[in-house]
Amino acid sequence: MRAIVVTETGGPEVLREAERPDPVPGPGEALVDVAASGVNFIDVYYRTGAYPLDLPAVPGVEAAGTVAALGEGVTGLAVGDRVAWANVPGAYAARAAVPAERLVPVPDAVSLDDAAATLLQGMTAHYLTHSTYEVRPGDTVLVHAAAGGMGLLLTQVAKALGARVIGTASTAEKEKLARDAGADEVLGYDGFADRVRELTGGEGVAAVYDGVGAPTFDGSLASLRRRGVLALYGAAGGKVPPFDPQRLNPAGSVFLTRPTLVDYTVEREELLERAAAVYGWVASGDLNVHVGHRYDLGEAGTAHADLEARRTTGKLLLIP
């Protein structure tokens, strides 16, 4: 089968296509014919070695496809079922053996492309707005990189929950995408904290959803209202340097959390609930899926380079 194999950490050039034997599902696993794989910034962290990765490895942690075979002891699944997964490695391939307990059903009303494009980021948007900070009607929240795959989903979900959304974006094209997704205000990155204060009458926002990291961190803290929440869910722009927790005090007794989806989908029941909510939004049309680009599997390096250079909007997919 076709697969992307990483034998050393480094830049996008380490993502090389290779022929690999078809995986054989072990006990408790299902073999899935991959229709589309999601490209996420966590893939970059693994590729560069920022997150540990046992080499050689097939990268990618999100995909959707069709069950081709079942391993011993698997129940509740059948060959031909449409499924998706997140946070299980091996997605940059034509086939993958996946623990059955981590697979979620894809409704007939949701295409496999849309399923791959929304599961990881959609469930992230769900836990950030429903659990990390529960958005309430009338809240004002700040969403960084509002035209990216995560930002577009976060904006739509927060608006559906009754929030006023302030987004950040780097270009006029991205500003338009963010506004089309429902953002009430879209700011550039320069001096955004001062503008947030102006737009909130000096109060600040209830929550900041920050997947950028180092370039926005100080401004994000300065944008919070008293007892607001900074959810630092990623570091696409670089890791935040160590800082003194005392800074949270004069900022208004604010909260800082560095959440990850794994800890919000530990139990299968919670995984299924969040996945069902996301796919329900997609099926009903309440969540608009914006696939920015589809790349052939062999173009994984190009996809990573485009993502890191901020040349993209929406979700990126690899098609095997």
PDB file of C-alpha atoms in Angstrom:
ATOM      1  CA  MET A   1       0.000   0.000   0.000  1.00  0.00           C
ATOM      2  CA  ARG A   2       0.977   3.670  -0.348  1.00  0.00           C
ATOM      3  CA  ALA A   3       2.118   5.340   2.849  1.00  0.00           C
ATOM      4  CA  ILE A   4       4.149   8.271   4.078  1.00  0.00           C
ATOM      5  CA  VAL A   5       7.087   7.110   6.183  1.00  0.00           C
ATOM      6  CA  VAL A   6       9.268   9.229   8.472  1.00  0.00           C
ATOM      7  CA  THR A   7      12.714   7.790   9.175  1.00  0.00           C
ATOM      8  CA  GLU A   8      14.196  10.922  10.737  1.00  0.00           C
ATOM      9  CA  THR A   9      12.758  14.075  12.270  1.00  0.00           C
ATOM     10  CA  GLY A  10      13.126  17.374  10.461  1.00  0.00           C
ATOM     11  CA  GLY A  11      11.464  19.584   7.883  1.00  0.00           C
ATOM     12  CA  PRO A  12       8.687  18.723   5.449  1.00  0.00           C
ATOM     13  CA  GLU A  13      11.192  16.920   3.227  1.00  0.00           C
ATOM     14  CA  VAL A  14      11.362  13.995   5.690  1.00  0.00           C
ATOM     15  CA  LEU A  15       7.794  13.050   4.687  1.00  0.00           C
ATOM     16  CA  ARG A  16       8.552  10.476   1.990  1.00  0.00           C
ATOM     17  CA  GLU A  17       6.182   8.186   0.162  1.00  0.00           C
ATOM     18  CA  ALA A  18       6.945   4.462   0.307  1.00  0.00           C
ATOM     19  CA  GLU A  19       5.313   1.137  -0.364  1.00  0.00           C
ATOM     20  CA  ARG A  20       4.460  -0.688   2.848  1.00  0.00           C
ATOM     21  CA  PRO A  21       2.853  -4.085   3.482  1.00  0.00           C
ATOM     22  CA  ASP A  22      -0.861  -3.912   4.158  1.00  0.00           C
ATOM     23  CA  PRO A  23      -1.364  -3.879   7.937  1.00  0.00           C
ATOM     24  CA  VAL A  24      -3.052  -6.887   9.527  1.00  0.00           C
ATOM     25  CA  PRO A  25      -5.608  -6.070  12.240  1.00  0.00           C
ATOM     26  CA  GLY A  26      -4.681  -7.609  15.564  1.00  0.00           C
ATOM     27  CA  PRO A  27      -7.032  -8.497  18.410  1.00  0.00           C
ATOM     28  CA  GLY A  28      -9.392  -5.610  19.082  1.00  0.00           C
ATOM     29  CA  GLU A  29      -8.436  -3.810  15.871  1.00  0.00           C
ATOM     30  CA  ALA A  30     -10.155  -3.035  12.587  1.00  0.00           C
ATOM     31  CA  LEU A  31      -8.493  -2.585   9.202  1.00  0.00           C
ATOM     32  CA  VAL A  32      -9.717   0.612   7.528  1.00  0.00           C
ATOM     33  CA  ASP A  33      -9.447   1.588   3.863  1.00  0.00           C
ATOM     34  CA  VAL A  34      -8.588   5.272   4.198  1.00  0.00           C
ATOM     35  CA  ALA A  35     -10.617   7.709   2.086  1.00  0.00           C
ATOM     36  CA  ALA A  36      -9.042  10.902   3.439  1.00  0.00           C
ATOM     37  CA  SER A  37      -6.546  11.873   6.135  1.00  0.00           C
ATOM     38  CA  GLY A  38      -6.616  15.134   8.046  1.00  0.00           C
ATOM     39  CA  VAL A  39      -3.504  17.301   8.268  1.00  0.00           C
ATOM     40  CA  ASN A  40      -3.076  18.869  11.712  1.00  0.00           C
ATOM     41  CA  PHE A  41      -0.429  20.937  13.451  1.00  0.00           C
ATOM     42  CA  ILE A  42       0.184  18.087  15.859  1.00  0.00           C
ATOM     43  CA  ASP A  43       1.547  16.204  12.837  1.00  0.00           C
ATOM     44  CA  VAL A  44       4.159  18.949  12.489  1.00  0.00           C
ATOM     45  CA  TYR A  45       5.116  18.588  16.146  1.00  0.00           C
ATOM     46  CA  TYR A  46       5.711  14.858  15.666  1.00  0.00           C
ATOM     47  CA  ARG A  47       7.560  15.363  12.376  1.00  0.00           C
ATOM     48  CA  THR A  48       9.980  17.882  13.861  1.00  0.00           C
ATOM     49  CA  GLY A  49      10.590  15.903  17.040  1.00  0.00           C
ATOM     50  CA  ALA A  50       8.866  18.448  19.280  1.00  0.00           C
ATOM     51  CA  TYR A  51       6.707  15.502  20.356  1.00  0.00           C
ATOM     52  CA  PRO A  52       8.425  12.121  20.737  1.00  0.00           C
ATOM     53  CA  LEU A  53       8.020   9.723  17.821  1.00  0.00           C
ATOM     54  CA  ASP A  54       9.314   6.163  17.532  1.00  0.00           C
ATOM     55  CA  LEU A  55      11.013   5.881  14.134  1.00  0.00           C
ATOM     56  CA  PRO A  56      10.406   4.753  11.478  1.00  0.00           C
ATOM     57  CA  ALA A  57       6.764   5.804  11.614  1.00  0.00           C
ATOM     58  CA  VAL A  58       3.718   6.515   9.483  1.00  0.00           C
ATOM     59  CA  PRO A  59       2.548   9.944  10.663  1.00  0.00           C
ATOM     60  CA  GLY A  60      -0.948  11.375  10.859  1.00  0.00           C
ATOM     61  CA  VAL A  61      -3.516  10.946  13.629  1.00  0.00           C
ATOM     62  CA  GLU A  62      -6.868  11.540  11.889  1.00  0.00           C
ATOM     63  CA  ALA A  63      -8.669   9.874   9.007  1.00  0.00           C
ATOM     64  CA  ALA A  64     -11.962   8.484   7.755  1.00  0.00           C
ATOM     65  CA  GLY A  65     -12.708   5.474   5.624  1.00  0.00           C
ATOM     66  CA  THR A  66     -14.409   2.110   5.368  1.00  0.00           C
ATOM     67  CA  VAL A  67     -13.871  -1.004   7.485  1.00  0.00           C
ATOM     68  CA  ALA A  68     -12.133  -3.677   5.350  1.00  0.00           C
ATOM     69  CA  ALA A  69     -11.515  -6.406   7.951  1.00  0.00           C
ATOM     70  CA  LEU A  70     -11.927  -7.112  11.654  1.00  0.00           C
ATOM     71  CA  GLY A  71      -9.450  -8.496  14.123  1.00  0.00           C
ATOM     72  CA  GLU A  72     -10.226 -11.079  16.750  1.00  0.00           C
ATOM     73  CA  GLY A  73     -12.752 -10.085  19.388  1.00  0.00           C
ATOM     74  CA  VAL A  74     -14.108  -6.976  17.664  1.00  0.00           C
ATOM     75  CA  THR A  75     -17.824  -6.455  18.148  1.00  0.00           C
ATOM     76  CA  GLY A  76     -20.159  -3.668  17.122  1.00  0.00           C
ATOM     77  CA  LEU A  77     -18.452  -3.181  13.750  1.00  0.00           C
ATOM     78  CA  ALA A  78     -18.913  -4.807  10.353  1.00  0.00           C
ATOM     79  CA  VAL A  79     -17.000  -4.811   7.101  1.00  0.00           C
ATOM     80  CA  GLY A  80     -18.246  -1.873   5.033  1.00  0.00           C
ATOM     81  CA  ASP A  81     -18.992   0.400   7.991  1.00  0.00           C
ATOM     82  CA  ARG A  82     -18.020   4.045   7.526  1.00  0.00           C
ATOM     83  CA  VAL A  83     -15.774   5.145  10.386  1.00  0.00           C
ATOM     84  CA  ALA A  84     -13.332   7.827  11.461  1.00  0.00           C
ATOM     85  CA  TRP A  85     -10.709   8.263  14.136  1.00  0.00           C
ATOM     86  CA  ALA A  86      -8.525  10.866  15.819  1.00  0.00           C
ATOM     87  CA  ASN A  87      -5.427  10.650  18.018  1.00  0.00           C
ATOM     88  CA  VAL A  88      -4.352   7.263  16.674  1.00  0.00           C
ATOM     89  CA  PRO A  89      -1.126   7.270  14.599  1.00  0.00           C
ATOM     90  CA  GLY A  90      -0.723   5.859  11.098  1.00  0.00           C
ATOM     91  CA  ALA A  91      -3.256   7.954   9.177  1.00  0.00           C
ATOM     92  CA  TYR A  92      -0.998   9.023   6.278  1.00  0.00           C
ATOM     93  CA  ALA A  93      -1.546   5.731   4.439  1.00  0.00           C
ATOM     94  CA  ALA A  94      -3.985   3.946   2.178  1.00  0.00           C
ATOM     95  CA  ARG A  95      -4.853   1.492   4.955  1.00  0.00           C
ATOM     96  CA  ALA A  96      -4.528   1.499   8.727  1.00  0.00           C
ATOM     97  CA  ALA A  97      -5.133  -0.935  11.575  1.00  0.00           C
ATOM     98  CA  VAL A  98      -6.950   1.009  14.283  1.00  0.00           C
ATOM     99  CA  PRO A  99      -8.124  -0.007  17.776  1.00  0.00           C
ATOM    100  CA  ALA A 100     -11.863  -0.560  17.378  1.00  0.00           C
ATOM    101  CA  GLU A 101     -12.592   1.336  20.589  1.00  0.00           C
ATOM    102  CA  ARG A 102     -11.151   4.517  19.039  1.00  0.00           C
ATOM    103  CA  LEU A 103     -13.284   4.343  15.883  1.00  0.00           C
ATOM    104  CA  VAL A 104     -16.473   6.384  15.665  1.00  0.00           C
ATOM    105  CA  PRO A 105     -19.343   5.879  13.221  1.00  0.00           C
ATOM    106  CA  VAL A 106     -19.799   8.336  10.355  1.00  0.00           C
ATOM    107  CA  PRO A 107     -23.464   9.094   9.591  1.00  0.00           C
ATOM    108  CA  ASP A 108     -24.657   8.549   6.039  1.00  0.00           C
ATOM    109  CA  ALA A 109     -25.375  12.272   5.735  1.00  0.00           C
ATOM    110  CA  VAL A 110     -21.687  13.137   6.270  1.00  0.00           C
ATOM    111  CA  SER A 111     -19.160  12.517   3.483  1.00  0.00           C
ATOM    112  CA  LEU A 112     -15.932  10.749   4.375  1.00  0.00           C
ATOM    113  CA  ASP A 113     -13.987  13.856   3.319  1.00  0.00           C
ATOM    114  CA  ASP A 114     -16.001  15.989   5.720  1.00  0.00           C
ATOM    115  CA  ALA A 115     -15.673  13.315   8.400  1.00  0.00           C
ATOM    116  CA  ALA A 116     -11.876  13.417   8.123  1.00  0.00           C
ATOM    117  CA  ALA A 117     -11.905  17.209   7.991  1.00  0.00           C
ATOM    118  CA  THR A 118     -13.898  17.751  11.174  1.00  0.00           C
ATOM    119  CA  LEU A 119     -13.350  15.010  13.747  1.00  0.00           C
ATOM    120  CA  LEU A 120     -10.163  16.087  15.528  1.00  0.00           C
ATOM    121  CA  GLN A 121     -10.693  19.816  15.217  1.00  0.00           C
ATOM    122  CA  GLY A 122     -14.448  19.561  15.678  1.00  0.00           C
ATOM    123  CA  MET A 123     -14.102  17.623  18.925  1.00  0.00           C
ATOM    124  CA  THR A 124     -11.435  20.115  20.001  1.00  0.00           C
ATOM    125  CA  ALA A 125     -13.851  22.974  19.350  1.00  0.00           C
ATOM    126  CA  HIS A 126     -16.496  21.048  21.290  1.00  0.00           C
ATOM    127  CA  TYR A 127     -14.436  20.485  24.432  1.00  0.00           C
ATOM    128  CA  LEU A 128     -12.964  23.991  24.374  1.00  0.00           C
ATOM    129  CA  THR A 129     -16.402  25.641  24.249  1.00  0.00           C
ATOM    130  CA  HIS A 130     -18.355  23.111  26.330  1.00  0.00           C
ATOM    131  CA  SER A 131     -15.836  21.954  28.942  1.00  0.00           C
ATOM    132  CA  THR A 132     -12.618  24.010  29.148  1.00  0.00           C
ATOM    133  CA  TYR A 133     -14.653  27.201  29.214  1.00  0.00           C
ATOM    134  CA  GLU A 134     -18.390  26.722  28.861  1.00  0.00           C
ATOM    135  CA  VAL A 135     -19.480  29.489  26.519  1.00  0.00           C
ATOM    136  CA  ARG A 136     -22.700  31.178  27.589  1.00  0.00           C
ATOM    137  CA  PRO A 137     -25.061  33.477  25.702  1.00  0.00           C
ATOM    138  CA  GLY A 138     -23.773  37.032  25.898  1.00  0.00           C
ATOM    139  CA  ASP A 139     -20.122  36.081  26.409  1.00  0.00           C
ATOM    140  CA  THR A 140     -17.459  37.708  24.275  1.00  0.00           C
ATOM    141  CA  VAL A 141     -14.599  35.409  23.288  1.00  0.00           C
ATOM    142  CA  LEU A 142     -11.415  35.875  21.280  1.00  0.00           C
ATOM    143  CA  VAL A 143     -10.497  33.271  18.649  1.00  0.00           C
ATOM    144  CA  HIS A 144      -6.999  33.463  17.227  1.00  0.00           C
ATOM    145  CA  ALA A 145      -6.269  32.398  13.641  1.00  0.00           C
ATOM    146  CA  ALA A 146      -9.994  32.562  13.016  1.00  0.00           C
ATOM    147  CA  ALA A 147      -9.680  31.579   9.339  1.00  0.00           C
ATOM    148  CA  GLY A 148      -7.728  28.387  10.012  1.00  0.00           C
ATOM    149  CA  GLY A 149      -9.296  24.959  10.266  1.00  0.00           C
ATOM    150  CA  MET A 150      -9.672  25.227  14.035  1.00  0.00           C
ATOM    151  CA  GLY A 151     -10.560  28.905  14.039  1.00  0.00           C
ATOM    152  CA  LEU A 152     -13.438  28.522  11.582  1.00  0.00           C
ATOM    153  CA  LEU A 153     -14.956  25.709  13.634  1.00  0.00           C
ATOM    154  CA  LEU A 154     -14.447  27.501  16.961  1.00  0.00           C
ATOM    155  CA  THR A 155     -16.042  30.642  15.592  1.00  0.00           C
ATOM    156  CA  GLN A 156     -19.116  28.798  14.362  1.00  0.00           C
ATOM    157  CA  VAL A 157     -19.567  26.806  17.573  1.00  0.00           C
ATOM    158  CA  ALA A 158     -19.112  29.830  19.831  1.00  0.00           C
ATOM    159  CA  LYS A 159     -21.631  31.804  17.764  1.00  0.00           C
ATOM    160  CA  ALA A 160     -24.115  28.931  17.953  1.00  0.00           C
ATOM    161  CA  LEU A 161     -23.776  29.066  21.740  1.00  0.00           C
ATOM    162  CA  GLY A 162     -24.704  32.755  21.751  1.00  0.00           C
ATOM    163  CA  ALA A 163     -21.279  34.370  22.034  1.00  0.00           C
ATOM    164  CA  ARG A 164     -19.935  37.502  20.445  1.00  0.00           C
ATOM    165  CA  VAL A 165     -16.767  36.415  18.635  1.00  0.00           C
ATOM    166  CA  ILE A 166     -13.718  38.565  18.043  1.00  0.00           C
ATOM    167  CA  GLY A 167     -11.275  36.879  15.679  1.00  0.00           C
ATOM    168  CA  THR A 168      -7.750  37.551  14.525  1.00  0.00           C
ATOM    169  CA  ALA A 169      -6.514  37.061  10.964  1.00  0.00           C
ATOM    170  CA  SER A 170      -3.451  38.097   8.975  1.00  0.00           C
ATOM    171  CA  THR A 171      -4.913  38.949   5.556  1.00  0.00           C
ATOM    172  CA  ALA A 172      -8.035  40.443   4.022  1.00  0.00           C
ATOM    173  CA  GLU A 173      -8.917  37.069   2.498  1.00  0.00           C
ATOM    174  CA  LYS A 174      -8.705  35.398   5.884  1.00  0.00           C
ATOM    175  CA  GLU A 175     -10.708  38.206   7.478  1.00  0.00           C
ATOM    176  CA  LYS A 176     -13.520  37.565   5.012  1.00  0.00           C
ATOM    177  CA  LEU A 177     -13.518  33.835   5.774  1.00  0.00           C
ATOM    178  CA  ALA A 178     -13.691  34.536   9.503  1.00  0.00           C
ATOM    179  CA  ARG A 179     -16.575  36.969   9.043  1.00  0.00           C
ATOM    180  CA  ASP A 180     -18.392  34.509   6.803  1.00  0.00           C
ATOM    181  CA  ALA A 181     -18.071  31.963   9.616  1.00  0.00           C
ATOM    182  CA  GLY A 182     -19.804  34.403  11.964  1.00  0.00           C
ATOM    183  CA  ALA A 183     -17.045  36.470  13.577  1.00  0.00           C
ATOM    184  CA  ASP A 184     -18.465  39.793  14.740  1.00  0.00           C
ATOM    185  CA  GLU A 185     -15.126  41.582  14.625  1.00  0.00           C
ATOM    186  CA  VAL A 186     -11.855  40.550  12.982  1.00  0.00           C
ATOM    187  CA  LEU A 187      -8.573  42.166  14.000  1.00  0.00           C
ATOM    188  CA  GLY A 188      -4.998  42.040  12.787  1.00  0.00           C
ATOM    189  CA  TYR A 189      -2.392  40.784  15.208  1.00  0.00           C
ATOM    190  CA  ASP A 190      -0.600  44.075  15.835  1.00  0.00           C
ATOM    191  CA  GLY A 191      -1.981  45.648  19.009  1.00  0.00           C
ATOM    192  CA  PHE A 192      -4.939  43.281  19.135  1.00  0.00           C
ATOM    193  CA  ALA A 193      -5.162  43.365  22.954  1.00  0.00           C
ATOM    194  CA  ASP A 194      -5.764  47.134  22.984  1.00  0.00           C
ATOM    195  CA  ARG A 195      -8.448  46.748  20.315  1.00  0.00           C
ATOM    196  CA  VAL A 196     -10.104  43.956  22.304  1.00  0.00           C
ATOM    197  CA  ARG A 197     -10.282  46.263  25.317  1.00  0.00           C
ATOM    198  CA  GLU A 198     -11.831  48.985  23.181  1.00  0.00           C
ATOM    199  CA  LEU A 199     -14.400  46.597  21.730  1.00  0.00           C
ATOM    200  CA  THR A 200     -15.395  45.351  25.188  1.00  0.00           C
ATOM    201  CA  GLY A 201     -15.601  48.717  26.923  1.00  0.00           C
ATOM    202  CA  GLY A 202     -12.382  48.021  28.806  1.00  0.00           C
ATOM    203  CA  GLU A 203     -13.671  44.790  30.340  1.00  0.00           C
ATOM    204  CA  GLY A 204     -11.908  42.145  28.230  1.00  0.00           C
ATOM    205  CA  VAL A 205     -13.173  38.799  26.998  1.00  0.00           C
ATOM    206  CA  ALA A 206     -14.464  35.806  28.921  1.00  0.00           C
ATOM    207  CA  ALA A 207     -12.128  33.403  27.132  1.00  0.00           C
ATOM    208  CA  VAL A 208      -9.292  33.411  24.639  1.00  0.00           C
ATOM    209  CA  TYR A 209      -8.864  30.359  22.428  1.00  0.00           C
ATOM    210  CA  ASP A 210      -5.213  30.508  21.424  1.00  0.00           C
ATOM    211  CA  GLY A 211      -3.616  27.911  19.175  1.00  0.00           C
ATOM    212  CA  VAL A 212      -0.827  30.245  18.029  1.00  0.00           C
ATOM    213  CA  GLY A 213       1.330  30.304  21.164  1.00  0.00           C
ATOM    214  CA  ALA A 214       4.373  32.518  21.639  1.00  0.00           C
ATOM    215  CA  PRO A 215       3.467  35.383  19.275  1.00  0.00           C
ATOM    216  CA  THR A 216       0.028  35.946  20.810  1.00  0.00           C
ATOM    217  CA  PHE A 217       0.430  34.766  24.411  1.00  0.00           C
ATOM    218  CA  ASP A 218       1.118  38.114  26.099  1.00  0.00           C
ATOM    219  CA  GLY A 219      -1.683  39.815  24.184  1.00  0.00           C
ATOM    220  CA  SER A 220      -4.040  36.959  24.993  1.00  0.00           C
ATOM    221  CA  LEU A 221      -3.422  37.410  28.722  1.00  0.00           C
ATOM    222  CA  ALA A 222      -3.953  41.147  28.353  1.00  0.00           C
ATOM    223  CA  SER A 223      -7.262  40.553  26.560  1.00  0.00           C
ATOM    224  CA  LEU A 224      -8.968  38.648  29.396  1.00  0.00           C
ATOM    225  CA  ARG A 225     -11.597  40.005  31.710  1.00  0.00           C
ATOM    226  CA  ARG A 226     -11.318  39.420  35.450  1.00  0.00           C
ATOM    227  CA  ARG A 227     -11.318  35.644  36.121  1.00  0.00           C
ATOM    228  CA  GLY A 228     -11.232  34.964  32.373  1.00  0.00           C
ATOM    229  CA  VAL A 229      -9.805  31.791  30.844  1.00  0.00           C
ATOM    230  CA  LEU A 230      -6.881  31.518  28.454  1.00  0.00           C
ATOM    231  CA  ALA A 231      -7.119  28.150  26.704  1.00  0.00           C
ATOM    232  CA  LEU A 232      -3.711  27.672  25.088  1.00  0.00           C
ATOM    233  CA  TYR A 233      -4.565  24.643  22.980  1.00  0.00           C
ATOM    234  CA  GLY A 234      -1.643  24.810  20.551  1.00  0.00           C
ATOM    235  CA  ALA A 235       1.608  26.496  19.594  1.00  0.00           C
ATOM    236  CA  ALA A 236       1.548  26.879  15.811  1.00  0.00           C
ATOM    237  CA  GLY A 237       3.687  30.010  16.109  1.00  0.00           C
ATOM    238  CA  GLY A 238       6.143  28.580  18.640  1.00  0.00           C
ATOM    239  CA  LYS A 239       6.184  27.413  22.247  1.00  0.00           C
ATOM    240  CA  VAL A 240       5.499  29.902  25.026  1.00  0.00           C
ATOM    241  CA  PRO A 241       8.640  30.467  27.143  1.00  0.00           C
ATOM    242  CA  PRO A 242       8.480  29.749  30.872  1.00  0.00           C
ATOM    243  CA  PHE A 243       6.713  32.509  32.768  1.00  0.00           C
ATOM    244  CA  ASP A 244       5.951  33.541  36.352  1.00  0.00           C
ATOM    245  CA  PRO A 245       2.459  32.382  37.457  1.00  0.00           C
ATOM    246  CA  GLN A 246       2.259  35.592  39.487  1.00  0.00           C
ATOM    247  CA  ARG A 247       1.393  37.289  36.172  1.00  0.00           C
ATOM    248  CA  LEU A 248      -2.062  35.719  36.408  1.00  0.00           C
ATOM    249  CA  ASN A 249      -2.788  37.756  39.534  1.00  0.00           C
ATOM    250  CA  PRO A 250      -2.542  41.366  38.241  1.00  0.00           C
ATOM    251  CA  ALA A 251      -4.170  40.199  35.002  1.00  0.00           C
ATOM    252  CA  GLY A 252      -7.341  39.747  37.055  1.00  0.00           C
ATOM    253  CA  SER A 253      -6.970  36.370  38.790  1.00  0.00           C
ATOM    254  CA  VAL A 254      -7.221  34.794  35.354  1.00  0.00           C
ATOM    255  CA  PHE A 255      -6.915  31.113  34.500  1.00  0.00           C
ATOM    256  CA  LEU A 256      -4.410  29.512  32.134  1.00  0.00           C
ATOM    257  CA  THR A 257      -4.831  25.959  30.848  1.00  0.00           C
ATOM    258  CA  ARG A 258      -2.930  23.940  28.246  1.00  0.00           C
ATOM    259  CA  PRO A 259      -5.594  21.398  27.252  1.00  0.00           C
ATOM    260  CA  THR A 260      -5.421  18.533  24.779  1.00  0.00           C
ATOM    261  CA  LEU A 261      -8.147  16.457  23.159  1.00  0.00           C
ATOM    262  CA  VAL A 262      -6.811  13.182  24.553  1.00  0.00           C
ATOM    263  CA  ASP A 263      -7.798  14.181  28.077  1.00  0.00           C
ATOM    264  CA  TYR A 264     -11.316  15.117  26.960  1.00  0.00           C
ATOM    265  CA  THR A 265     -11.988  11.812  25.167  1.00  0.00           C
ATOM    266  CA  VAL A 266     -10.456   9.323  27.601  1.00  0.00           C
ATOM    267  CA  GLU A 267     -13.610   7.262  28.037  1.00  0.00           C
ATOM    268  CA  ARG A 268     -15.287   5.823  24.958  1.00  0.00           C
ATOM    269  CA  GLU A 269     -18.638   7.248  26.030  1.00  0.00           C
ATOM    270  CA  GLU A 270     -17.196  10.767  26.021  1.00  0.00           C
ATOM    271  CA  LEU A 271     -15.488  10.149  22.656  1.00  0.00           C
ATOM    272  CA  LEU A 272     -18.766   9.008  21.104  1.00  0.00           C
ATOM    273  CA  GLU A 273     -20.706  11.917  22.598  1.00  0.00           C
ATOM    274  CA  ARG A 274     -18.329  14.540  21.238  1.00  0.00           C
ATOM    275  CA  ALA A 275     -18.040  12.844  17.824  1.00  0.00           C
ATOM    276  CA  ALA A 276     -21.822  12.511  17.542  1.00  0.00           C
ATOM    277  CA  ALA A 277     -22.265  16.185  18.408  1.00  0.00           C
ATOM    278  CA  VAL A 278     -19.767  17.258  15.744  1.00  0.00           C
ATOM    279  CA  TYR A 279     -21.167  15.031  13.007  1.00  0.00           C
ATOM    280  CA  GLY A 280     -24.688  16.054  13.996  1.00  0.00           C
ATOM    281  CA  TRP A 281     -23.750  19.696  13.386  1.00  0.00           C
ATOM    282  CA  VAL A 282     -22.225  18.801  10.008  1.00  0.00           C
ATOM    283  CA  ALA A 283     -25.210  16.676   8.936  1.00  0.00           C
ATOM    284  CA  SER A 284     -27.704  19.403   9.878  1.00  0.00           C
ATOM    285  CA  GLY A 285     -25.724  22.134   8.148  1.00  0.00           C
ATOM    286  CA  ASP A 286     -25.158  23.992  11.409  1.00  0.00           C
ATOM    287  CA  LEU A 287     -21.401  23.550  10.958  1.00  0.00           C
ATOM    288  CA  ASN A 288     -19.955  24.535   7.597  1.00  0.00           C
ATOM    289  CA  VAL A 289     -16.899  22.487   6.619  1.00  0.00           C
ATOM    290  CA  HIS A 290     -14.254  24.441   4.730  1.00  0.00           C
ATOM    291  CA  VAL A 291     -11.664  22.188   3.105  1.00  0.00           C
ATOM    292  CA  GLY A 292      -8.948  24.563   2.022  1.00  0.00           C
ATOM    293  CA  HIS A 293      -7.060  22.084  -0.145  1.00  0.00           C
ATOM    294  CA  ARG A 294      -6.898  18.403  -1.001  1.00  0.00           C
ATOM    295  CA  TYR A 295      -3.433  16.991  -1.657  1.00  0.00           C
ATOM    296  CA  ASP A 296      -2.431  13.639  -3.058  1.00  0.00           C
ATOM    297  CA  LEU A 297      -0.926  11.490  -0.300  1.00  0.00           C
ATOM    298  CA  GLY A 298       2.514  11.844  -1.890  1.00  0.00           C
ATOM    299  CA  GLU A 299       2.272  15.625  -1.455  1.00  0.00           C
ATOM    300  CA  ALA A 300       2.278  15.420   2.356  1.00  0.00           C
ATOM    301  CA  GLY A 301       5.490  17.454   2.519  1.00  0.00           C
ATOM    302  CA  THR A 302       3.919  20.224   0.449  1.00  0.00           C
ATOM    303  CA  ALA A 303       0.866  20.220   2.712  1.00  0.00           C
ATOM    304  CA  HIS A 304       3.066  20.618   5.797  1.00  0.00           C
ATOM    305  CA  ALA A 305       5.103  23.390   4.184  1.00  0.00           C
ATOM    306  CA  ASP A 306       1.936  25.272   3.212  1.00  0.00           C
ATOM    307  CA  LEU A 307       0.470  24.845   6.695  1.00  0.00           C
ATOM    308  CA  GLU A 308       3.603  26.075   8.469  1.00  0.00           C
ATOM    309  CA  ALA A 309       3.967  29.046   6.114  1.00  0.00           C
ATOM    310  CA  ARG A 310       0.363  30.083   6.874  1.00  0.00           C
ATOM    311  CA  ARG A 311      -0.509  29.893   3.186  1.00  0.00           C
ATOM    312  CA  THR A 312      -3.682  27.924   3.909  1.00  0.00           C
ATOM    313  CA  THR A 313      -7.209  28.426   5.152  1.00  0.00           C
ATOM    314  CA  GLY A 314      -9.611  25.853   6.499  1.00  0.00           C
ATOM    315  CA  LYS A 315      -8.752  22.163   6.681  1.00  0.00           C
ATOM    316  CA  LEU A 316      -6.131  20.325   4.632  1.00  0.00           C
ATOM    317  CA  LEU A 317      -6.702  16.745   3.509  1.00  0.00           C
ATOM    318  CA  LEU A 318      -4.469  14.027   2.065  1.00  0.00           C
ATOM    319  CA  ILE A 319      -6.138  11.667  -0.408  1.00  0.00           C
ATOM    320  CA  PRO A 320      -4.446   8.261  -0.843  1.00  0.00           C
TER     321      PRO A 320
END
